[in-house]
């Protein structure tokens, strides 16, 4: 079969797919795809011997997928092999005739040396007399087992029990009539159960903290179905929330598609979201959530006019079913439009609203993106800035070249793991994997090797420097408190910094602390302990206790929720916060403070996009004062172009900040016009406000590097220039000189020197020390790479320290 498609440069691209058949049974032996713009591939299939008596014909024994056409001569080498898979049946060897057709072994090519392939057993399986798998062994020899009830008869299955490689047992009870899950018991014995109606639709779910036997009339979630030929059909969901129940309704059409979702609003009424479809079943219109006067009732709410709907997005299609426009309407008026065009099968042009970056995206016949062209003007014109992409025959990205000629490259093994990554800034990283795909080691451009070990469930248990016999950098332990949950994590050897964990009945984290020693047993001397409590019915956070740290006393925070499940307030001994919401659930105000001293922060939103367009800070100390009213103006793609701030506080002047961008949406200008008009070009004479400034930024469009910063003042312009290595060189995005200051980097691209500072980095590539004239600041990280302890000078070594938990 030949497929021909017109391309944007003229002419066409072709894809030829062909299949060759052979043997008495006419089975396909080769499948070839040859494209004019993508690598050719060939899949060669070998079949197991035929068992005619059992009617077992065409059992695939081996499939080799290679690059190049099938008629290429010579033996397939490592440079051409994409993948190789072999299958054996019924305990026999590869290629032997099957007796039942049960796959008992699969093998994959994991390495090649010349033309010699290394076949590795990927899995083996054992089946019961009914053909159900009861034992599966993975590539590392780890065994998982499955048992069925009844075990030997042909009756419907009522229970399935699974045992993982470490012996944990979980089970599922099934409805024998439909196979629906009635209850699931996890490896810790926690049970989730469900009920169904006569049509097999789920009607209720009980989570492990609400046993069905004790809460028959009060499940965690309940579902009801209303089907009608005269009005809208619905699915009603009632979900427990802190302090009550939340009811949401989905209104569906005759094809079961969602046309309106209804949820309770904050305060009164409802929050609706609409979806509309065309005659082809495509989504042509969606709305953002909008407020309706009626609470959810299952009746289709139809606005009398689109002018009542704050935000609606319509999608326009051409006759070929391709999107040609995405149009945003605000209260019924068009406010932005993104256009799409298709000059050829290989190219899609996108022109966004003003302020965005027009692009052309090129794809090959396999659907892989091969080039992205960005234009700095308002439309598709000129050469643009092109980024190109390369792929191997298996579809993995192997290269990317930016508009300046800087190149990224990746290499993969036969299992699809990325084994080499070449980055122009961070250099080469080499990774080694085990057969299950776990990273065993990485070597960065500094030559620093990190080695890892894993448990039987593929969870990382240790990280070492250089090799697994080298210095221990971090370790993790699991399962002693709850199966599948971390018990502790440790940085360094001998428990240098250990974090310990504890869980509640639902296995939610209730305590995390750093002990004085490596022992995780909590004691009165336990340091830096954070405790968390949760609501009994829903598992929402209800209380957090923070440790005394940095001169601050212990603090206990209480969380309260409103009638629709939103966080309503946070209170503590020294603080109090109340959160208010718009009817559709956006934060409208945050109130902080206590004892007659309050700070209110209010927010306004653009009705079409939902982005913040106003922020108001109001203080209360014996009276209300609007400290700052910030009005935010954005362009049509959401970029901030103006912030106008006023204040009721005496002596605080109004302030307007303006921002300009280039065609790639990179900041190029920022200034404060005295007139408040951002439409006029900036000038020194026209600056004003309490902190007048005008700064221009030079940007290299091809790399995104900042090339200069210019400060404009009445005394003249001051320019700071940035110097980078040449494109295509080493670290082309790392400035070596900024103004009069010089910068140096290690082989992995980490900054090691900058004016007044020397920096060092640990084995994991985390900032370790910063040395200045005043002394050394150092950091210690937890096992996950978060800052755990920072000590260092503001003036003198050791004068400032802090710990994060």
PDB file of C-alpha atoms in Angstrom, residues 138-249:
ATOM      1  CA  UNK A 138      10.382 -11.394  35.898  1.00  0.00           C
ATOM      2  CA  UNK A 139      13.696 -10.637  34.254  1.00  0.00           C
ATOM      3  CA  UNK A 140      15.514 -10.574  37.610  1.00  0.00           C
ATOM      4  CA  UNK A 141      14.026 -13.851  38.779  1.00  0.00           C
ATOM      5  CA  UNK A 142      11.445 -12.311  41.113  1.00  0.00           C
ATOM      6  CA  UNK A 143       8.263 -14.330  41.435  1.00  0.00           C
ATOM      7  CA  UNK A 144       4.691 -13.052  41.676  1.00  0.00           C
ATOM      8  CA  UNK A 145       1.855 -15.491  42.337  1.00  0.00           C
ATOM      9  CA  UNK A 146      -1.891 -15.423  41.754  1.00  0.00           C
ATOM     10  CA  UNK A 147      -4.504 -17.746  43.264  1.00  0.00           C
ATOM     11  CA  UNK A 148      -8.145 -18.018  42.204  1.00  0.00           C
ATOM     12  CA  UNK A 149     -11.339 -19.067  43.931  1.00  0.00           C
ATOM     13  CA  UNK A 150     -12.642 -21.537  42.941  1.00  0.00           C
ATOM     14  CA  UNK A 151      -9.260 -23.013  42.151  1.00  0.00           C
ATOM     15  CA  UNK A 152     -10.050 -25.937  39.907  1.00  0.00           C
ATOM     16  CA  UNK A 153     -13.687 -25.889  38.807  1.00  0.00           C
ATOM     17  CA  UNK A 154     -15.014 -24.029  35.843  1.00  0.00           C
ATOM     18  CA  UNK A 155     -17.319 -21.799  37.870  1.00  0.00           C
ATOM     19  CA  UNK A 156     -17.041 -18.007  37.762  1.00  0.00           C
ATOM     20  CA  UNK A 157     -14.118 -16.522  39.687  1.00  0.00           C
ATOM     21  CA  UNK A 158     -15.176 -14.985  43.006  1.00  0.00           C
ATOM     22  CA  UNK A 159     -11.792 -14.133  44.504  1.00  0.00           C
ATOM     23  CA  UNK A 160      -8.295 -13.365  43.228  1.00  0.00           C
ATOM     24  CA  UNK A 161      -5.327 -13.319  45.577  1.00  0.00           C
ATOM     25  CA  UNK A 162      -1.937 -11.987  44.519  1.00  0.00           C
ATOM     26  CA  UNK A 163       1.411 -12.406  46.259  1.00  0.00           C
ATOM     27  CA  UNK A 164       4.220 -10.087  45.256  1.00  0.00           C
ATOM     28  CA  UNK A 165       7.936 -10.997  45.204  1.00  0.00           C
ATOM     29  CA  UNK A 166       8.411 -10.146  48.893  1.00  0.00           C
ATOM     30  CA  UNK A 167       5.432 -12.197  50.017  1.00  0.00           C
ATOM     31  CA  UNK A 168       2.823  -9.486  50.523  1.00  0.00           C
ATOM     32  CA  UNK A 169      -0.698 -10.697  49.858  1.00  0.00           C
ATOM     33  CA  UNK A 170      -3.551  -8.619  48.475  1.00  0.00           C
ATOM     34  CA  UNK A 171      -6.926  -9.870  47.326  1.00  0.00           C
ATOM     35  CA  UNK A 172      -9.988  -8.882  45.338  1.00  0.00           C
ATOM     36  CA  UNK A 173     -13.492 -10.254  45.792  1.00  0.00           C
ATOM     37  CA  UNK A 174     -15.466 -10.336  42.535  1.00  0.00           C
ATOM     38  CA  UNK A 175     -19.141 -10.400  41.680  1.00  0.00           C
ATOM     39  CA  UNK A 176     -19.504 -13.821  39.993  1.00  0.00           C
ATOM     40  CA  UNK A 177     -22.181 -12.485  37.651  1.00  0.00           C
ATOM     41  CA  UNK A 178     -20.257  -9.567  36.152  1.00  0.00           C
ATOM     42  CA  UNK A 179     -16.712  -9.766  37.477  1.00  0.00           C
ATOM     43  CA  UNK A 180     -17.066  -6.362  39.153  1.00  0.00           C
ATOM     44  CA  UNK A 181     -14.857  -5.686  42.174  1.00  0.00           C
ATOM     45  CA  UNK A 182     -16.852  -5.994  45.406  1.00  0.00           C
ATOM     46  CA  UNK A 183     -13.922  -5.464  47.736  1.00  0.00           C
ATOM     47  CA  UNK A 184     -10.172  -5.005  47.555  1.00  0.00           C
ATOM     48  CA  UNK A 185      -7.901  -5.819  50.486  1.00  0.00           C
ATOM     49  CA  UNK A 186      -4.429  -4.351  50.202  1.00  0.00           C
ATOM     50  CA  UNK A 187      -1.188  -5.810  51.530  1.00  0.00           C
ATOM     51  CA  UNK A 188      -1.776  -4.130  54.893  1.00  0.00           C
ATOM     52  CA  UNK A 189      -5.228  -5.620  55.326  1.00  0.00           C
ATOM     53  CA  UNK A 190      -7.063  -2.379  54.530  1.00  0.00           C
ATOM     54  CA  UNK A 191     -10.362  -2.980  52.746  1.00  0.00           C
ATOM     55  CA  UNK A 192     -12.080  -0.862  50.093  1.00  0.00           C
ATOM     56  CA  UNK A 193     -15.541  -2.121  49.140  1.00  0.00           C
ATOM     57  CA  UNK A 194     -18.227  -1.232  46.617  1.00  0.00           C
ATOM     58  CA  UNK A 195     -21.808  -2.017  45.680  1.00  0.00           C
ATOM     59  CA  UNK A 196     -23.545  -2.084  42.294  1.00  0.00           C
ATOM     60  CA  UNK A 197     -27.076  -1.834  40.952  1.00  0.00           C
ATOM     61  CA  UNK A 198     -28.867  -4.407  38.817  1.00  0.00           C
ATOM     62  CA  UNK A 199     -27.246  -3.006  35.662  1.00  0.00           C
ATOM     63  CA  UNK A 200     -23.746  -3.374  37.059  1.00  0.00           C
ATOM     64  CA  UNK A 201     -23.251   0.322  37.741  1.00  0.00           C
ATOM     65  CA  UNK A 202     -21.295   1.229  40.848  1.00  0.00           C
ATOM     66  CA  UNK A 203     -23.550   2.761  43.507  1.00  0.00           C
ATOM     67  CA  UNK A 204     -21.262   3.235  46.509  1.00  0.00           C
ATOM     68  CA  UNK A 205     -17.656   2.998  47.676  1.00  0.00           C
ATOM     69  CA  UNK A 206     -16.390   2.601  51.232  1.00  0.00           C
ATOM     70  CA  UNK A 207     -12.752   3.488  51.860  1.00  0.00           C
ATOM     71  CA  UNK A 208     -10.719   1.640  54.506  1.00  0.00           C
ATOM     72  CA  UNK A 209     -11.533   4.190  57.222  1.00  0.00           C
ATOM     73  CA  UNK A 210     -15.275   3.561  56.785  1.00  0.00           C
ATOM     74  CA  UNK A 211     -16.060  -0.136  56.974  1.00  0.00           C
ATOM     75  CA  UNK A 212     -19.130  -0.998  54.931  1.00  0.00           C
ATOM     76  CA  UNK A 213     -20.619  -3.076  57.758  1.00  0.00           C
ATOM     77  CA  UNK A 214     -20.508  -0.122  60.151  1.00  0.00           C
ATOM     78  CA  UNK A 215     -21.435   2.618  57.668  1.00  0.00           C
ATOM     79  CA  UNK A 216     -23.896   0.962  55.308  1.00  0.00           C
ATOM     80  CA  UNK A 217     -25.931   4.148  54.816  1.00  0.00           C
ATOM     81  CA  UNK A 218     -22.940   6.499  54.824  1.00  0.00           C
ATOM     82  CA  UNK A 219     -20.368   5.447  52.217  1.00  0.00           C
ATOM     83  CA  UNK A 220     -17.318   7.486  51.303  1.00  0.00           C
ATOM     84  CA  UNK A 221     -18.886   8.101  47.890  1.00  0.00           C
ATOM     85  CA  UNK A 222     -22.326   7.266  46.515  1.00  0.00           C
ATOM     86  CA  UNK A 223     -23.512   7.290  42.912  1.00  0.00           C
ATOM     87  CA  UNK A 224     -27.016   7.516  41.476  1.00  0.00           C
ATOM     88  CA  UNK A 225     -28.090   7.303  37.840  1.00  0.00           C
ATOM     89  CA  UNK A 226     -31.041   8.996  36.252  1.00  0.00           C
ATOM     90  CA  UNK A 227     -31.958   7.911  32.730  1.00  0.00           C
ATOM     91  CA  UNK A 228     -34.810   9.644  30.965  1.00  0.00           C
ATOM     92  CA  UNK A 229     -36.273   9.926  27.477  1.00  0.00           C
ATOM     93  CA  UNK A 230     -37.943  13.250  28.239  1.00  0.00           C
ATOM     94  CA  UNK A 231     -35.249  15.175  30.102  1.00  0.00           C
ATOM     95  CA  UNK A 232     -31.536  15.119  30.694  1.00  0.00           C
ATOM     96  CA  UNK A 233     -29.936  11.952  32.003  1.00  0.00           C
ATOM     97  CA  UNK A 234     -27.648  12.356  34.986  1.00  0.00           C
ATOM     98  CA  UNK A 235     -24.990  10.795  37.168  1.00  0.00           C
ATOM     99  CA  UNK A 236     -25.085  12.107  40.733  1.00  0.00           C
ATOM    100  CA  UNK A 237     -22.094  11.732  43.034  1.00  0.00           C
ATOM    101  CA  UNK A 238     -22.227  12.346  46.775  1.00  0.00           C
ATOM    102  CA  UNK A 239     -18.836  12.518  48.443  1.00  0.00           C
ATOM    103  CA  UNK A 240     -17.988  12.932  52.092  1.00  0.00           C
ATOM    104  CA  UNK A 241     -16.138  16.154  52.889  1.00  0.00           C
ATOM    105  CA  UNK A 242     -15.064  17.514  56.271  1.00  0.00           C
ATOM    106  CA  UNK A 243     -18.267  18.238  58.129  1.00  0.00           C
ATOM    107  CA  UNK A 244     -20.724  17.002  55.526  1.00  0.00           C
ATOM    108  CA  UNK A 245     -21.420  15.762  52.024  1.00  0.00           C
ATOM    109  CA  UNK A 246     -20.767  17.360  48.644  1.00  0.00           C
ATOM    110  CA  UNK A 247     -23.140  16.591  45.773  1.00  0.00           C
ATOM    111  CA  UNK A 248     -22.064  16.965  42.164  1.00  0.00           C
ATOM    112  CA  UNK A 249     -24.086  16.055  39.077  1.00  0.00           C
TER     113      UNK A 249
END
